[in-house]
Short mmCIF file of N, CA and C in Angstrom, two decimals:
data_model
loop_
_atom_site.label_atom_id
_atom_site.label_comp_id
_atom_site.label_asym_id
_atom_site.label_seq_id
_atom_site.Cartn_x
_atom_site.Cartn_y
_atom_site.Cartn_z
N MET A 1 0.81 -1.14 0.00
CA MET A 1 0.00 0.00 0.00
C MET A 1 0.88 1.23 0.00
N GLN A 2 2.02 1.11 0.58
CA GLN A 2 2.96 2.21 0.59
C GLN A 2 3.43 2.51 -0.83
N GLY A 3 3.50 1.54 -1.61
CA GLY A 3 3.89 1.73 -3.01
C GLY A 3 2.85 2.58 -3.73
N ILE A 4 1.63 2.37 -3.43
CA ILE A 4 0.55 3.12 -4.08
C ILE A 4 0.64 4.56 -3.61
N PHE A 5 0.93 4.77 -2.30
CA PHE A 5 1.00 6.12 -1.79
C PHE A 5 2.17 6.87 -2.39
N GLN A 6 3.29 6.16 -2.62
CA GLN A 6 4.46 6.80 -3.22
C GLN A 6 4.16 7.11 -4.68
N ALA A 7 3.46 6.23 -5.37
CA ALA A 7 3.15 6.45 -6.77
C ALA A 7 2.24 7.68 -6.89
N LEU A 8 1.37 7.89 -5.94
CA LEU A 8 0.44 9.01 -5.99
C LEU A 8 1.08 10.26 -5.37
N ASN A 9 2.24 10.12 -4.85
CA ASN A 9 2.94 11.20 -4.21
C ASN A 9 2.13 11.69 -3.02
N PHE A 10 1.70 10.76 -2.24
CA PHE A 10 0.84 11.05 -1.09
C PHE A 10 1.69 11.19 0.14
N SER A 11 1.35 12.32 0.88
CA SER A 11 2.06 12.56 2.12
C SER A 11 1.01 12.71 3.20
N GLY A 12 1.19 12.06 4.34
CA GLY A 12 0.24 12.07 5.44
C GLY A 12 0.14 13.44 6.07
N TRP A 13 1.30 14.12 6.22
CA TRP A 13 1.27 15.45 6.81
C TRP A 13 0.58 16.44 5.90
N THR A 14 0.80 16.34 4.67
CA THR A 14 0.15 17.25 3.71
C THR A 14 -1.36 16.98 3.73
N PHE A 15 -1.67 15.72 3.78
CA PHE A 15 -3.09 15.36 3.83
C PHE A 15 -3.73 15.92 5.08
N LEU A 16 -3.06 15.80 6.22
CA LEU A 16 -3.58 16.29 7.47
C LEU A 16 -3.74 17.80 7.42
N PHE A 17 -2.79 18.54 6.89
CA PHE A 17 -2.90 19.98 6.77
C PHE A 17 -4.03 20.38 5.81
N GLN A 18 -4.17 19.62 4.76
CA GLN A 18 -5.25 19.93 3.81
C GLN A 18 -6.62 19.70 4.46
N VAL A 19 -6.73 18.64 5.28
CA VAL A 19 -8.00 18.37 5.96
C VAL A 19 -8.27 19.48 6.96
N ILE A 20 -7.27 19.87 7.72
CA ILE A 20 -7.44 20.96 8.69
C ILE A 20 -7.79 22.25 7.95
N ASN A 21 -7.08 22.53 6.85
CA ASN A 21 -7.35 23.71 6.03
C ASN A 21 -8.80 23.69 5.54
N LEU A 22 -9.24 22.54 5.07
CA LEU A 22 -10.62 22.40 4.57
C LEU A 22 -11.62 22.64 5.69
N LEU A 23 -11.34 22.10 6.88
CA LEU A 23 -12.25 22.29 8.00
C LEU A 23 -12.30 23.75 8.45
N VAL A 24 -11.14 24.42 8.43
CA VAL A 24 -11.11 25.82 8.81
C VAL A 24 -11.91 26.65 7.79
N VAL A 25 -11.67 26.39 6.50
CA VAL A 25 -12.41 27.13 5.45
C VAL A 25 -13.90 26.88 5.59
N MET A 26 -14.28 25.62 5.85
CA MET A 26 -15.71 25.29 6.00
C MET A 26 -16.28 25.99 7.24
N GLY A 27 -15.50 26.06 8.33
CA GLY A 27 -15.97 26.74 9.54
C GLY A 27 -16.14 28.22 9.29
N VAL A 28 -15.16 28.83 8.59
CA VAL A 28 -15.25 30.25 8.29
C VAL A 28 -16.45 30.51 7.37
N LEU A 29 -16.58 29.68 6.35
CA LEU A 29 -17.74 29.85 5.44
C LEU A 29 -19.07 29.65 6.19
N TYR A 30 -19.07 28.69 7.11
CA TYR A 30 -20.29 28.45 7.88
C TYR A 30 -20.62 29.67 8.71
N ILE A 31 -19.63 30.23 9.34
CA ILE A 31 -19.85 31.39 10.20
C ILE A 31 -20.16 32.62 9.37
N LEU A 32 -19.42 32.86 8.30
CA LEU A 32 -19.58 34.08 7.53
C LEU A 32 -20.74 34.02 6.52
N LEU A 33 -20.99 32.87 5.93
CA LEU A 33 -22.00 32.81 4.87
C LEU A 33 -23.26 32.02 5.25
N TYR A 34 -23.07 30.82 5.78
CA TYR A 34 -24.22 29.93 5.96
C TYR A 34 -25.17 30.48 7.01
N LYS A 35 -24.64 30.92 8.17
CA LYS A 35 -25.53 31.44 9.21
C LYS A 35 -26.26 32.69 8.73
N PRO A 36 -25.57 33.71 8.18
CA PRO A 36 -26.32 34.90 7.72
C PRO A 36 -27.27 34.56 6.58
N LEU A 37 -26.82 33.68 5.68
CA LEU A 37 -27.69 33.30 4.56
C LEU A 37 -28.91 32.54 5.08
N GLY A 38 -28.68 31.65 6.05
CA GLY A 38 -29.81 30.92 6.66
C GLY A 38 -30.76 31.87 7.35
N LYS A 39 -30.15 32.86 8.05
CA LYS A 39 -30.99 33.83 8.74
C LYS A 39 -31.79 34.65 7.73
N ILE A 40 -31.15 35.08 6.65
CA ILE A 40 -31.84 35.85 5.60
C ILE A 40 -32.98 35.02 5.00
N LEU A 41 -32.69 33.75 4.71
CA LEU A 41 -33.72 32.88 4.14
C LEU A 41 -34.86 32.65 5.13
N ALA A 42 -34.52 32.45 6.43
CA ALA A 42 -35.55 32.25 7.44
C ALA A 42 -36.41 33.52 7.58
N ASP A 43 -35.74 34.68 7.57
CA ASP A 43 -36.49 35.94 7.65
C ASP A 43 -37.40 36.10 6.45
N ARG A 44 -36.86 35.77 5.28
CA ARG A 44 -37.66 35.89 4.05
C ARG A 44 -38.83 34.91 4.09
N GLU A 45 -38.58 33.71 4.57
CA GLU A 45 -39.66 32.72 4.67
C GLU A 45 -40.73 33.19 5.65
N ALA A 46 -40.28 33.76 6.79
CA ALA A 46 -41.23 34.29 7.77
C ALA A 46 -42.04 35.45 7.17
N LYS A 47 -41.34 36.29 6.42
CA LYS A 47 -42.02 37.42 5.79
C LYS A 47 -43.05 36.92 4.78
N ILE A 48 -42.69 35.94 3.99
CA ILE A 48 -43.61 35.38 2.98
C ILE A 48 -44.81 34.74 3.69
N GLU A 49 -44.53 33.98 4.78
CA GLU A 49 -45.63 33.37 5.52
C GLU A 49 -46.53 34.45 6.12
N GLY A 50 -45.92 35.51 6.64
CA GLY A 50 -46.72 36.62 7.17
C GLY A 50 -47.57 37.27 6.09
N ASN A 51 -46.96 37.47 4.92
CA ASN A 51 -47.71 38.04 3.80
C ASN A 51 -48.85 37.12 3.38
N LEU A 52 -48.58 35.80 3.39
CA LEU A 52 -49.64 34.85 3.04
C LEU A 52 -50.77 34.89 4.06
N LYS A 53 -50.38 34.99 5.37
CA LYS A 53 -51.41 35.08 6.41
C LYS A 53 -52.20 36.38 6.26
N ASP A 54 -51.48 37.48 5.99
CA ASP A 54 -52.15 38.76 5.77
C ASP A 54 -53.08 38.69 4.57
N ALA A 55 -52.60 38.04 3.51
CA ALA A 55 -53.43 37.91 2.30
C ALA A 55 -54.66 37.05 2.59
N ALA A 56 -54.47 35.98 3.37
CA ALA A 56 -55.61 35.13 3.72
C ALA A 56 -56.60 35.91 4.58
N ALA A 57 -56.06 36.70 5.53
CA ALA A 57 -56.93 37.51 6.38
C ALA A 57 -57.66 38.56 5.54
N ALA A 58 -56.93 39.19 4.61
CA ALA A 58 -57.56 40.20 3.74
C ALA A 58 -58.63 39.56 2.86
N LYS A 59 -58.34 38.34 2.39
CA LYS A 59 -59.32 37.64 1.56
C LYS A 59 -60.56 37.31 2.38
N ALA A 60 -60.36 36.84 3.61
CA ALA A 60 -61.50 36.52 4.47
C ALA A 60 -62.30 37.79 4.77
N LYS A 61 -61.58 38.89 5.05
CA LYS A 61 -62.26 40.17 5.32
C LYS A 61 -63.03 40.63 4.08
N ALA A 62 -62.40 40.48 2.91
CA ALA A 62 -63.06 40.88 1.66
C ALA A 62 -64.30 40.03 1.42
N GLU A 63 -64.20 38.73 1.68
CA GLU A 63 -65.37 37.86 1.51
C GLU A 63 -66.46 38.24 2.50
N GLN A 64 -66.05 38.57 3.72
CA GLN A 64 -67.01 38.99 4.73
C GLN A 64 -67.68 40.31 4.31
N MET A 65 -66.88 41.24 3.81
CA MET A 65 -67.44 42.51 3.35
C MET A 65 -68.37 42.29 2.17
N LEU A 66 -67.96 41.39 1.26
CA LEU A 66 -68.80 41.08 0.10
C LEU A 66 -70.13 40.51 0.55
N ALA A 67 -70.08 39.59 1.54
CA ALA A 67 -71.32 39.02 2.05
C ALA A 67 -72.18 40.12 2.68
N GLY A 68 -71.52 41.04 3.42
CA GLY A 68 -72.27 42.15 4.02
C GLY A 68 -72.89 43.04 2.96
N TYR A 69 -72.14 43.36 1.92
CA TYR A 69 -72.66 44.20 0.84
C TYR A 69 -73.81 43.50 0.12
N GLN A 70 -73.66 42.19 -0.08
CA GLN A 70 -74.73 41.45 -0.75
C GLN A 70 -75.99 41.45 0.12
N GLN A 71 -75.78 41.32 1.44
CA GLN A 71 -76.92 41.36 2.35
C GLN A 71 -77.56 42.75 2.33
N GLN A 72 -76.74 43.80 2.32
CA GLN A 72 -77.28 45.16 2.26
C GLN A 72 -78.02 45.37 0.94
N LEU A 73 -77.45 44.85 -0.15
CA LEU A 73 -78.09 44.98 -1.46
C LEU A 73 -79.43 44.26 -1.46
N GLN A 74 -79.47 43.07 -0.86
CA GLN A 74 -80.72 42.33 -0.77
C GLN A 74 -81.73 43.11 0.06
N GLY A 75 -81.26 43.69 1.17
CA GLY A 75 -82.15 44.50 2.00
C GLY A 75 -82.68 45.70 1.24
N ALA A 76 -81.79 46.34 0.47
CA ALA A 76 -82.21 47.50 -0.33
C ALA A 76 -83.24 47.08 -1.38
N ARG A 77 -83.02 45.92 -1.98
CA ARG A 77 -84.00 45.43 -2.98
C ARG A 77 -85.34 45.16 -2.32
N GLN A 78 -85.31 44.53 -1.14
CA GLN A 78 -86.56 44.26 -0.45
C GLN A 78 -87.26 45.56 -0.05
N GLU A 79 -86.49 46.52 0.40
CA GLU A 79 -87.07 47.81 0.78
C GLU A 79 -87.66 48.51 -0.44
N ALA A 80 -86.95 48.45 -1.57
CA ALA A 80 -87.47 49.05 -2.80
C ALA A 80 -88.77 48.37 -3.22
N GLN A 81 -88.80 47.04 -3.11
CA GLN A 81 -90.01 46.30 -3.47
C GLN A 81 -91.16 46.68 -2.53
N ALA A 82 -90.84 46.83 -1.24
CA ALA A 82 -91.87 47.23 -0.28
C ALA A 82 -92.40 48.62 -0.62
N ILE A 83 -91.51 49.53 -1.00
CA ILE A 83 -91.92 50.89 -1.37
C ILE A 83 -92.81 50.84 -2.61
N LEU A 84 -92.43 50.02 -3.59
CA LEU A 84 -93.24 49.89 -4.80
C LEU A 84 -94.62 49.31 -4.47
N ASP A 85 -94.63 48.29 -3.62
CA ASP A 85 -95.91 47.69 -3.23
C ASP A 85 -96.79 48.70 -2.53
N ARG A 86 -96.18 49.47 -1.62
CA ARG A 86 -96.93 50.49 -0.89
C ARG A 86 -97.47 51.55 -1.85
N ALA A 87 -96.63 51.97 -2.81
CA ALA A 87 -97.07 52.97 -3.79
C ALA A 87 -98.21 52.43 -4.65
N ASN A 88 -98.11 51.17 -5.06
CA ASN A 88 -99.18 50.56 -5.85
C ASN A 88 -100.47 50.48 -5.04
N ARG A 89 -100.34 50.11 -3.76
CA ARG A 89 -101.51 50.00 -2.90
C ARG A 89 -102.15 51.38 -2.72
N MET A 90 -101.32 52.40 -2.51
CA MET A 90 -101.85 53.76 -2.34
C MET A 90 -102.50 54.24 -3.63
N ALA A 91 -101.89 53.93 -4.77
CA ALA A 91 -102.47 54.33 -6.05
C ALA A 91 -103.82 53.64 -6.26
N GLU A 92 -103.89 52.36 -5.89
CA GLU A 92 -105.15 51.63 -6.04
C GLU A 92 -106.22 52.21 -5.12
N GLU A 93 -105.84 52.55 -3.89
CA GLU A 93 -106.79 53.16 -2.96
C GLU A 93 -107.26 54.52 -3.48
N THR A 94 -106.33 55.31 -4.01
CA THR A 94 -106.68 56.62 -4.56
C THR A 94 -107.61 56.46 -5.75
N ARG A 95 -107.28 55.49 -6.61
CA ARG A 95 -108.14 55.25 -7.78
C ARG A 95 -109.54 54.86 -7.34
N ALA A 96 -109.63 53.96 -6.35
CA ALA A 96 -110.94 53.52 -5.86
C ALA A 96 -111.70 54.70 -5.25
N GLU A 97 -111.00 55.55 -4.53
CA GLU A 97 -111.63 56.72 -3.91
C GLU A 97 -112.14 57.68 -4.99
N ILE A 98 -111.33 57.91 -6.01
CA ILE A 98 -111.74 58.81 -7.10
C ILE A 98 -112.95 58.24 -7.83
N VAL A 99 -112.94 56.92 -8.09
CA VAL A 99 -114.07 56.28 -8.77
C VAL A 99 -115.32 56.40 -7.91
N ALA A 100 -115.18 56.18 -6.60
CA ALA A 100 -116.34 56.28 -5.70
C ALA A 100 -116.90 57.70 -5.70
N ARG A 101 -115.99 58.70 -5.63
CA ARG A 101 -116.44 60.10 -5.66
C ARG A 101 -117.14 60.42 -6.98
N ALA A 102 -116.55 59.92 -8.08
CA ALA A 102 -117.15 60.18 -9.40
C ALA A 102 -118.54 59.55 -9.49
N LYS A 103 -118.67 58.33 -8.96
CA LYS A 103 -119.99 57.67 -8.99
C LYS A 103 -120.98 58.45 -8.14
N GLU A 104 -120.51 58.92 -6.98
CA GLU A 104 -121.38 59.69 -6.10
C GLU A 104 -121.82 60.99 -6.76
N GLU A 105 -120.87 61.69 -7.39
CA GLU A 105 -121.21 62.94 -8.09
C GLU A 105 -122.15 62.68 -9.25
N ALA A 106 -121.91 61.59 -9.99
CA ALA A 106 -122.79 61.25 -11.11
C ALA A 106 -124.19 60.94 -10.58
N SER A 107 -124.25 60.22 -9.46
CA SER A 107 -125.55 59.89 -8.88
C SER A 107 -126.29 61.16 -8.43
N ARG A 108 -125.54 62.10 -7.80
CA ARG A 108 -126.15 63.36 -7.39
C ARG A 108 -126.63 64.15 -8.61
N ALA A 109 -125.79 64.18 -9.65
CA ALA A 109 -126.18 64.92 -10.86
C ALA A 109 -127.41 64.29 -11.48
N LEU A 110 -127.48 62.96 -11.47
CA LEU A 110 -128.63 62.26 -12.03
C LEU A 110 -129.89 62.57 -11.22
N GLU A 111 -129.75 62.56 -9.90
CA GLU A 111 -130.90 62.88 -9.04
C GLU A 111 -131.35 64.32 -9.26
N GLN A 112 -130.37 65.21 -9.38
CA GLN A 112 -130.70 66.62 -9.61
C GLN A 112 -131.40 66.78 -10.96
N ALA A 113 -130.89 66.06 -11.98
CA ALA A 113 -131.52 66.14 -13.31
C ALA A 113 -132.94 65.59 -13.25
N ARG A 114 -133.12 64.48 -12.50
CA ARG A 114 -134.46 63.91 -12.37
C ARG A 114 -135.40 64.89 -11.67
N ALA A 115 -134.87 65.54 -10.63
CA ALA A 115 -135.69 66.51 -9.91
C ALA A 115 -136.06 67.68 -10.83
N GLU A 116 -135.08 68.15 -11.62
CA GLU A 116 -135.37 69.24 -12.55
C GLU A 116 -136.39 68.80 -13.60
N ILE A 117 -136.22 67.56 -14.08
CA ILE A 117 -137.18 67.05 -15.08
C ILE A 117 -138.58 66.96 -14.47
N GLU A 118 -138.66 66.47 -13.20
CA GLU A 118 -139.94 66.38 -12.53
C GLU A 118 -140.56 67.76 -12.38
N GLY A 119 -139.72 68.75 -11.99
CA GLY A 119 -140.22 70.13 -11.84
C GLY A 119 -140.71 70.67 -13.17
N GLU A 120 -139.92 70.46 -14.22
CA GLU A 120 -140.33 70.93 -15.55
C GLU A 120 -141.61 70.23 -16.01
N LYS A 121 -141.70 68.93 -15.67
CA LYS A 121 -142.90 68.16 -16.06
C LYS A 121 -144.13 68.74 -15.34
N SER A 122 -143.92 69.03 -14.04
CA SER A 122 -145.04 69.61 -13.26
C SER A 122 -145.45 70.97 -13.83
N LYS A 123 -144.45 71.80 -14.18
CA LYS A 123 -144.74 73.11 -14.77
C LYS A 123 -145.47 72.95 -16.11
N ALA A 124 -144.97 71.97 -16.91
CA ALA A 124 -145.60 71.75 -18.22
C ALA A 124 -147.04 71.27 -18.05
N LEU A 125 -147.26 70.36 -17.09
CA LEU A 125 -148.64 69.87 -16.86
C LEU A 125 -149.54 71.00 -16.37
N ALA A 126 -148.96 71.84 -15.48
CA ALA A 126 -149.76 72.98 -15.00
C ALA A 126 -150.09 73.92 -16.16
N ALA A 127 -149.09 74.13 -17.05
CA ALA A 127 -149.34 74.99 -18.21
C ALA A 127 -150.39 74.36 -19.13
N ILE A 128 -150.28 73.07 -19.29
CA ILE A 128 -151.25 72.37 -20.16
C ILE A 128 -152.65 72.45 -19.55
N ARG A 129 -152.74 72.26 -18.26
CA ARG A 129 -154.06 72.34 -17.61
C ARG A 129 -154.64 73.75 -17.74
N SER A 130 -153.73 74.72 -17.55
CA SER A 130 -154.18 76.10 -17.69
C SER A 130 -154.66 76.37 -19.11
N GLU A 131 -153.87 75.86 -20.07
CA GLU A 131 -154.25 76.03 -21.49
C GLU A 131 -155.56 75.31 -21.78
N ALA A 132 -155.69 74.12 -21.21
CA ALA A 132 -156.92 73.35 -21.43
C ALA A 132 -158.12 74.09 -20.84
N ALA A 133 -157.91 74.67 -19.66
CA ALA A 133 -159.02 75.42 -19.05
C ALA A 133 -159.38 76.62 -19.91
N THR A 134 -158.32 77.31 -20.44
CA THR A 134 -158.57 78.46 -21.32
C THR A 134 -159.31 78.00 -22.57
N LEU A 135 -158.86 76.90 -23.15
CA LEU A 135 -159.55 76.37 -24.34
C LEU A 135 -160.99 75.98 -24.02
N ALA A 136 -161.17 75.41 -22.83
CA ALA A 136 -162.54 75.02 -22.44
C ALA A 136 -163.42 76.25 -22.29
N VAL A 137 -162.84 77.31 -21.70
CA VAL A 137 -163.61 78.55 -21.55
C VAL A 137 -163.92 79.14 -22.91
N LEU A 138 -162.94 79.16 -23.83
CA LEU A 138 -163.18 79.68 -25.17
C LEU A 138 -164.24 78.84 -25.91
N ALA A 139 -164.09 77.54 -25.75
CA ALA A 139 -165.07 76.66 -26.41
C ALA A 139 -166.45 76.90 -25.82
N ALA A 140 -166.48 77.07 -24.53
CA ALA A 140 -167.77 77.32 -23.88
C ALA A 140 -168.36 78.65 -24.36
N GLY A 141 -167.46 79.63 -24.52
CA GLY A 141 -167.93 80.94 -25.01
C GLY A 141 -168.48 80.82 -26.42
N LYS A 142 -167.84 80.06 -27.26
CA LYS A 142 -168.32 79.89 -28.63
C LYS A 142 -169.63 79.13 -28.64
N VAL A 143 -169.72 78.18 -27.79
CA VAL A 143 -170.93 77.39 -27.72
C VAL A 143 -172.08 78.24 -27.20
N LEU A 144 -171.76 79.08 -26.24
CA LEU A 144 -172.80 79.92 -25.67
C LEU A 144 -173.31 80.94 -26.69
N GLU A 145 -172.51 81.25 -27.65
CA GLU A 145 -172.95 82.19 -28.67
C GLU A 145 -174.06 81.57 -29.49
N ARG A 146 -174.09 80.38 -29.64
CA ARG A 146 -175.19 79.73 -30.32
C ARG A 146 -175.93 78.87 -29.32
N THR A 147 -176.99 78.46 -29.63
CA THR A 147 -177.79 77.69 -28.69
C THR A 147 -177.32 76.25 -28.70
N LEU A 148 -177.29 75.67 -27.55
CA LEU A 148 -176.79 74.31 -27.41
C LEU A 148 -177.95 73.35 -27.23
N THR A 149 -177.79 72.30 -27.92
CA THR A 149 -178.75 71.21 -27.73
C THR A 149 -178.10 70.24 -26.75
N PRO A 150 -178.85 69.33 -26.15
CA PRO A 150 -178.25 68.39 -25.22
C PRO A 150 -177.19 67.52 -25.89
N ASP A 151 -177.38 67.20 -27.14
CA ASP A 151 -176.36 66.42 -27.87
C ASP A 151 -175.09 67.24 -28.02
N ASP A 152 -175.22 68.52 -28.30
CA ASP A 152 -174.04 69.39 -28.43
C ASP A 152 -173.29 69.49 -27.10
N GLN A 153 -174.03 69.62 -26.02
CA GLN A 153 -173.39 69.73 -24.70
C GLN A 153 -172.59 68.47 -24.39
N GLU A 154 -173.19 67.31 -24.67
CA GLU A 154 -172.50 66.05 -24.40
C GLU A 154 -171.26 65.91 -25.27
N ARG A 155 -171.38 66.27 -26.54
CA ARG A 155 -170.25 66.19 -27.46
C ARG A 155 -169.11 67.12 -27.02
N LEU A 156 -169.45 68.36 -26.61
CA LEU A 156 -168.44 69.31 -26.14
C LEU A 156 -167.75 68.82 -24.87
N ALA A 157 -168.47 68.24 -23.97
CA ALA A 157 -167.89 67.71 -22.73
C ALA A 157 -166.90 66.59 -23.05
N ARG A 158 -167.32 65.69 -23.98
CA ARG A 158 -166.42 64.59 -24.37
C ARG A 158 -165.18 65.12 -25.06
N GLU A 159 -165.32 66.10 -25.92
CA GLU A 159 -164.17 66.69 -26.63
C GLU A 159 -163.22 67.38 -25.64
N ALA A 160 -163.77 68.08 -24.67
CA ALA A 160 -162.94 68.76 -23.67
C ALA A 160 -162.17 67.74 -22.83
N LEU A 161 -162.88 66.65 -22.44
CA LEU A 161 -162.21 65.61 -21.66
C LEU A 161 -161.12 64.93 -22.49
N ALA A 162 -161.41 64.67 -23.75
CA ALA A 162 -160.42 64.04 -24.62
C ALA A 162 -159.22 64.95 -24.81
N GLU A 163 -159.48 66.24 -24.94
CA GLU A 163 -158.38 67.21 -25.11
C GLU A 163 -157.52 67.27 -23.87
N VAL A 164 -158.15 67.26 -22.71
CA VAL A 164 -157.41 67.30 -21.45
C VAL A 164 -156.57 66.04 -21.29
N GLU A 165 -157.17 64.87 -21.60
CA GLU A 165 -156.44 63.60 -21.49
C GLU A 165 -155.28 63.58 -22.48
N ARG A 166 -155.49 64.09 -23.69
CA ARG A 166 -154.42 64.11 -24.69
C ARG A 166 -153.27 65.00 -24.23
N LEU A 167 -153.57 66.10 -23.60
CA LEU A 167 -152.53 67.02 -23.16
C LEU A 167 -151.74 66.50 -21.96
N GLN A 168 -152.35 65.64 -21.18
CA GLN A 168 -151.63 65.12 -20.01
C GLN A 168 -150.68 64.07 -20.50
#
């Protein structure tokens, strides 16, 4: 085995110094680079996890706010529908009231017209009776100018009655 070490130009002391040198370099690198780099990576990982937690919290808050807004929107829609229903109900009541008033006024106008017609009818009948009486007096005057026979008297009475009935 010594022959192999001589062929490779291997020296135990050199090997030992190289191993010690390697361990020292690794220790220095560990202290100078690995620990700060590990700390930087751990800090960055913590920061990323914090950002993820913040993002999850923000997402949950946004979803909660969205649910609240949707609930408010639903409430506003229901309130708008209630207002529309109330307005429709009030319009229907107003329409019914106006129709009732119009029917009442029409009924009053009809009654007034009937009363006026009755009054005019009474006046017309009174005028007709007065005219009939005047005609009867004139007829009687004409008849009195000539002598009347009983047949003439009966005929005149029937004619006067017929005239009065026709005028009524």
